[in-house]
CSV table of C-alpha atoms in Angstrom, one decimal:
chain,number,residue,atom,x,y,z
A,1,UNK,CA,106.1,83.6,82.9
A,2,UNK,CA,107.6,84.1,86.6
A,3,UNK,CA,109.3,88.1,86.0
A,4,UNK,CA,110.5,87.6,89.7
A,5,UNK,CA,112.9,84.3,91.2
A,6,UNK,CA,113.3,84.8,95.0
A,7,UNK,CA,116.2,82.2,96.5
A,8,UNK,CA,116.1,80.5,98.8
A,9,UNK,CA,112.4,78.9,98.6
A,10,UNK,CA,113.0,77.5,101.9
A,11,UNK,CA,115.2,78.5,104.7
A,12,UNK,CA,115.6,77.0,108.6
A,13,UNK,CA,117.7,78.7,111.0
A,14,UNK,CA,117.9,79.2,114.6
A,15,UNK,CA,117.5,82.2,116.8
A,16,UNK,CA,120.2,85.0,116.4
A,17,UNK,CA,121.7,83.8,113.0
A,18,UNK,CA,122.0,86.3,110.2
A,19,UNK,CA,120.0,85.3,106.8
A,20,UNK,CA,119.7,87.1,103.0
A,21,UNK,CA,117.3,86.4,100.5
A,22,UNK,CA,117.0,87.2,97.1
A,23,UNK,CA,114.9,88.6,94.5
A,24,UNK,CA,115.6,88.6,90.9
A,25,UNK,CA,114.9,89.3,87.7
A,26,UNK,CA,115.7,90.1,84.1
A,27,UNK,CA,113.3,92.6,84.3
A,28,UNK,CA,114.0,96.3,84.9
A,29,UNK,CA,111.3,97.8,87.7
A,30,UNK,CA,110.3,101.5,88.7
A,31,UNK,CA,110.3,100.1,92.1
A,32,UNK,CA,110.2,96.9,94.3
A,33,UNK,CA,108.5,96.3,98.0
A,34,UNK,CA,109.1,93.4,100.1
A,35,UNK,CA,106.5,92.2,102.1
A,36,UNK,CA,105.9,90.0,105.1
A,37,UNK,CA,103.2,87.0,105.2
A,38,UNK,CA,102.0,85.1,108.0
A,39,UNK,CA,99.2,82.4,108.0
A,40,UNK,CA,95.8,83.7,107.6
A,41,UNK,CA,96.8,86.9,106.9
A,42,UNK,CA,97.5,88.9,104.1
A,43,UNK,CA,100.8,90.6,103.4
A,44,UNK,CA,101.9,93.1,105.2
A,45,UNK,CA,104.4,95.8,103.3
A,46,UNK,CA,108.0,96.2,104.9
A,47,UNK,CA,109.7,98.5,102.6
A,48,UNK,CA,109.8,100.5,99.1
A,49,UNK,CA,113.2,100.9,97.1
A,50,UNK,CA,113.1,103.0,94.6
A,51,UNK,CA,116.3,104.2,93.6
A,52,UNK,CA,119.2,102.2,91.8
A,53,UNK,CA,121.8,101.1,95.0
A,54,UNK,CA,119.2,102.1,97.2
A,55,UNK,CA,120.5,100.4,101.1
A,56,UNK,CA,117.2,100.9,103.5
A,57,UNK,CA,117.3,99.8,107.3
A,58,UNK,CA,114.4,98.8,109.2
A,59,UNK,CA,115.5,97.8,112.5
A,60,UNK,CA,117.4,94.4,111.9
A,61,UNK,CA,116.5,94.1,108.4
A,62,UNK,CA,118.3,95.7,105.4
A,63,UNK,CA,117.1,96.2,102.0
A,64,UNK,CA,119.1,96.6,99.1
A,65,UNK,CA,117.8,97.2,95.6
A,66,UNK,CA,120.0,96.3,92.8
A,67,UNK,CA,122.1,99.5,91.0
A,68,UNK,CA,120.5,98.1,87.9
A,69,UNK,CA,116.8,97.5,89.2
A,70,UNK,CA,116.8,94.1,88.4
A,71,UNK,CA,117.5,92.8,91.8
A,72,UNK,CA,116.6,93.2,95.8
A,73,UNK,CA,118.4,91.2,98.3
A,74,UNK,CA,116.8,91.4,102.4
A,75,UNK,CA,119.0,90.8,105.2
A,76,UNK,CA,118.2,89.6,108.5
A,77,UNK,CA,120.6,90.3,111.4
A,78,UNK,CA,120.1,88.3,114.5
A,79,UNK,CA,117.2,86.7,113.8
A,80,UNK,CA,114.2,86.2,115.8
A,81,UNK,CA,110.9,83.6,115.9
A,82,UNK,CA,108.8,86.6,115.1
A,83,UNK,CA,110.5,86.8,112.0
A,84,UNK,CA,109.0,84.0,110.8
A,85,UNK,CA,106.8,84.5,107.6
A,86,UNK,CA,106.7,84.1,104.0
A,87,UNK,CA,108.8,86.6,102.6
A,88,UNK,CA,107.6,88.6,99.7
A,89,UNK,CA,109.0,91.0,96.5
A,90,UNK,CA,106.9,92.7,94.2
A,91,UNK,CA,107.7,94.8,91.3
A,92,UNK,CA,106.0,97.6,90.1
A,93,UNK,CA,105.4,97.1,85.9
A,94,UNK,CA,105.0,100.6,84.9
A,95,UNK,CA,104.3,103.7,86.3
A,96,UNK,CA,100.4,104.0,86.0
A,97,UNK,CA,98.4,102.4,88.5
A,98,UNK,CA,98.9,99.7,90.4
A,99,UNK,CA,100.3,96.8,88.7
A,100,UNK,CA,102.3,94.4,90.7
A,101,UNK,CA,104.3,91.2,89.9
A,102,UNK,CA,105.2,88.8,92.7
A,103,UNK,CA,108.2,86.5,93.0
A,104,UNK,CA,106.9,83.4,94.7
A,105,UNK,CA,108.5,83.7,97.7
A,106,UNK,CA,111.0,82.7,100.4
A,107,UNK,CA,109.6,80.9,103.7
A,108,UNK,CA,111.4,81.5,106.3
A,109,UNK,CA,111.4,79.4,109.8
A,110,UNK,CA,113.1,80.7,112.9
A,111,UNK,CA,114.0,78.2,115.7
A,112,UNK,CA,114.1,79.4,119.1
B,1,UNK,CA,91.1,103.7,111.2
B,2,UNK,CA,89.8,100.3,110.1
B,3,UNK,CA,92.2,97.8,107.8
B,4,UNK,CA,90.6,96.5,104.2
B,5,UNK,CA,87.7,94.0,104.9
B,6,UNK,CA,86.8,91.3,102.5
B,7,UNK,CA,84.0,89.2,103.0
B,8,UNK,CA,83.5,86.0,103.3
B,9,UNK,CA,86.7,84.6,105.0
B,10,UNK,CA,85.6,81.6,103.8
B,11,UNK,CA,84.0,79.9,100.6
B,12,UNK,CA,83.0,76.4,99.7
B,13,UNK,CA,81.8,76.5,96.0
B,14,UNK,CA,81.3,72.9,93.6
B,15,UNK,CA,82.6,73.7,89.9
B,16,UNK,CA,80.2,75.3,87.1
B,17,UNK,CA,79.2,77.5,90.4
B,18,UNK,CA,79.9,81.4,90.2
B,19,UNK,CA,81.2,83.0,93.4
B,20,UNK,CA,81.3,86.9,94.2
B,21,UNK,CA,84.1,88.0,97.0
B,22,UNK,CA,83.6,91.6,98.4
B,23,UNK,CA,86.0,93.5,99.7
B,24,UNK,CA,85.8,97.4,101.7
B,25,UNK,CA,89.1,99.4,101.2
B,26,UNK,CA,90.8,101.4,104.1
B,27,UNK,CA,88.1,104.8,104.3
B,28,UNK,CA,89.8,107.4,101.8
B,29,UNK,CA,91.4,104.7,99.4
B,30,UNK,CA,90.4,104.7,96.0
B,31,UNK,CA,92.2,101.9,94.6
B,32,UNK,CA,91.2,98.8,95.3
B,33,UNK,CA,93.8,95.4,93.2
B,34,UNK,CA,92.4,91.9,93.3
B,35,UNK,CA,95.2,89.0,94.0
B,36,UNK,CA,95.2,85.2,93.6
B,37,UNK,CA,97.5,83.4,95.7
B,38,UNK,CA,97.7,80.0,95.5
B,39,UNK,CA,100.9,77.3,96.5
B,40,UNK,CA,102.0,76.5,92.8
B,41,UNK,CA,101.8,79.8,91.0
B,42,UNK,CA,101.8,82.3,94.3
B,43,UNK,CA,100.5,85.7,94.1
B,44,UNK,CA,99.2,86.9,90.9
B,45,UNK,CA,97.7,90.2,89.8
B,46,UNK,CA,94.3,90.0,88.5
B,47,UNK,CA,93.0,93.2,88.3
B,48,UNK,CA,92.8,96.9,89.4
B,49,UNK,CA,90.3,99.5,89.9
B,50,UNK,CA,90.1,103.4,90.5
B,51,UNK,CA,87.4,105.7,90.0
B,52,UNK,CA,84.7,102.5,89.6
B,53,UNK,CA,87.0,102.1,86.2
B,54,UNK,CA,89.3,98.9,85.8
B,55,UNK,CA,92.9,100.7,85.0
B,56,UNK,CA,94.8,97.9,84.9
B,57,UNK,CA,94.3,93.8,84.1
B,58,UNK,CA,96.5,90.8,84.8
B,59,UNK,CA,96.2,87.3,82.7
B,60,UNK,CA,93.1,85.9,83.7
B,61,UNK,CA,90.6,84.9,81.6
B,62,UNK,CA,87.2,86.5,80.9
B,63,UNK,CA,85.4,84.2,83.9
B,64,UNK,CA,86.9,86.5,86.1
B,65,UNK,CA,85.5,89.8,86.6
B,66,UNK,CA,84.9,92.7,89.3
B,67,UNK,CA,83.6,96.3,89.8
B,68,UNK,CA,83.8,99.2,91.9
B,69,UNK,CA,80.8,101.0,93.7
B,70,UNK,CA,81.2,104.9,94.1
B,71,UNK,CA,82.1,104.0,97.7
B,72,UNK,CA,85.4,102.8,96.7
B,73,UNK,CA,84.1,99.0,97.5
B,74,UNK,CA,85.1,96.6,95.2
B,75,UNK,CA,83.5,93.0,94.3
B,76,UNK,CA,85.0,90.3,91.9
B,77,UNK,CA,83.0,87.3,90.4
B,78,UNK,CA,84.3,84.2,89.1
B,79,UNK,CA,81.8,82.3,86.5
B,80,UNK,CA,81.7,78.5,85.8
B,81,UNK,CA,84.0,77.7,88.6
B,82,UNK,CA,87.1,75.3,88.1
B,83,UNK,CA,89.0,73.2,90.9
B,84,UNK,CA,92.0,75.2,89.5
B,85,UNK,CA,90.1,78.5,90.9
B,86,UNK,CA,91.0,77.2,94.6
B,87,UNK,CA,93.0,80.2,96.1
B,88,UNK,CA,93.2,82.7,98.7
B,89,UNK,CA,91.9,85.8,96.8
B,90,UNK,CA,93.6,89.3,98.0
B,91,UNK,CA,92.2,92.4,97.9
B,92,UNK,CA,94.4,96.0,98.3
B,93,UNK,CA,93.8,99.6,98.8
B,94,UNK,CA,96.0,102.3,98.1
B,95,UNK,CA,95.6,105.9,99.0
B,96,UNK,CA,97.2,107.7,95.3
B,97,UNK,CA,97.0,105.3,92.8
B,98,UNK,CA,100.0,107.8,91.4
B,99,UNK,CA,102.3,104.6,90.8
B,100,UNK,CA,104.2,101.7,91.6
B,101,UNK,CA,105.7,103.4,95.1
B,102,UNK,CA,102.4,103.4,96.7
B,103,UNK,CA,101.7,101.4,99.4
B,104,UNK,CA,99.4,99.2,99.1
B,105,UNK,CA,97.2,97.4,102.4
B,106,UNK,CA,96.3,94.2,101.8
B,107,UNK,CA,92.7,92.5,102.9
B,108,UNK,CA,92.8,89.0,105.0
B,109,UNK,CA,92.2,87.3,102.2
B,110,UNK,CA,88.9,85.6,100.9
B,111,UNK,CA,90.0,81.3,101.0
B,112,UNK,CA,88.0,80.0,98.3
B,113,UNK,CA,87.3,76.2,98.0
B,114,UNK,CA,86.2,74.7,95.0
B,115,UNK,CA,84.5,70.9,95.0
């Protein structure tokens, strides 16, 4: 059973446009990190939300996390080909230990 | 300070093999999580360990095991392969295994082939 969706699966743009992706579920979560993914690697955390409304920055991204903690949305202003990268959210299930579920993910491609 | 290693990068197995991926956490870390990422089902918990004790345990069935030295490393074994058990297999360290805020540092991943 996927606990997280993520929208858009796929998403193309070219250099400087703005972007959101989504992370959802019917789920309630402690907390939720988004993390970034590049070929051969392993992911690579971006941010932590904790708090209901939360709004975190991080240079041109911004992190939201759902006044219910259900949901996340990440927003991309003028993007960049270095921000290209499979795009991440995980939920924290519980509060003991660490014990993550993943949405599947949004790949994102940025044109120069 | 040196990043989680996990050894081998690479792994060609046939199926009915077993397989045993290792992987070091960041120096001072004493949780190490085990991933499975693969295209169709993405990243998936498999387990968790702290203390050389498993605390936590995704759904994966018994051919899939690991342990914890008193160094903090961390190996996992898969029995009686399966093609299905292709994946890229993730290992994390966290500094306070406290809770679901903590940052976790993943490995490069361990790309396992099955024949």
């Amino acid at each position: 059973t996927q606990l997280l969706e993520q929208s858009p699966q796929f998403l193309s743009i070219q250099e400087g446009e703005n972007l959101t992706v989504y992370c959802n579920s019917s789920s309630v979560f402690s907390s939720l990190q988004w993390y970034r993914q590049e070929p051969g690697e392993g992911p690579v955390l971006l941010v932590t939300v904790v708090t209901g409304g939360e709004v975190k920055k991080l240079k041109r991204l911004t992190f939201q996390f759902g006044d219910a903690r259900k949901d996340s949305s990440l927003h991309i202003t003028a993007a960049q080909p270095g921000d290209t990268g499979l795009y991440l959210c995980a939920g924290a299930r519980g509060n003991y230990g660490q014990n993550f579920v993943f949405g599947p993910g949004t790949r994102l491609s940025v044109l120069p | 300070k040196a990043g989680v290693t996990q050894t081998p990068r690479y792994l060609i197995k046939t199926r009915g093999q077993q397989v045993t991926l290792s992987c070091s956490p960041i120096s001072g870390h004493r949780s190490v999580s085990w991933y499975q990422q693969t295209p169709g089902q993405g990243l998936q918990f498999l387990f968790e360990y702290f203390s050389e004790t498993q605390r936590n345990k995704g759904n994966f069935p018994g051919r899939f095991s690991g342990r914890q030295f008193s160094n903090s490393r961390s190996e996992m074994n898969v029995s009686t392969l399966e093609l299905g058990d292709s994946a890229l297999y993730l290992c994390a360290s966290t500094l306070v295994p406290a809770g679901g805020t903590d940052t976790q540092y993943f490995g490069p991943g361990t790309r396992l082939t099955v024949l």
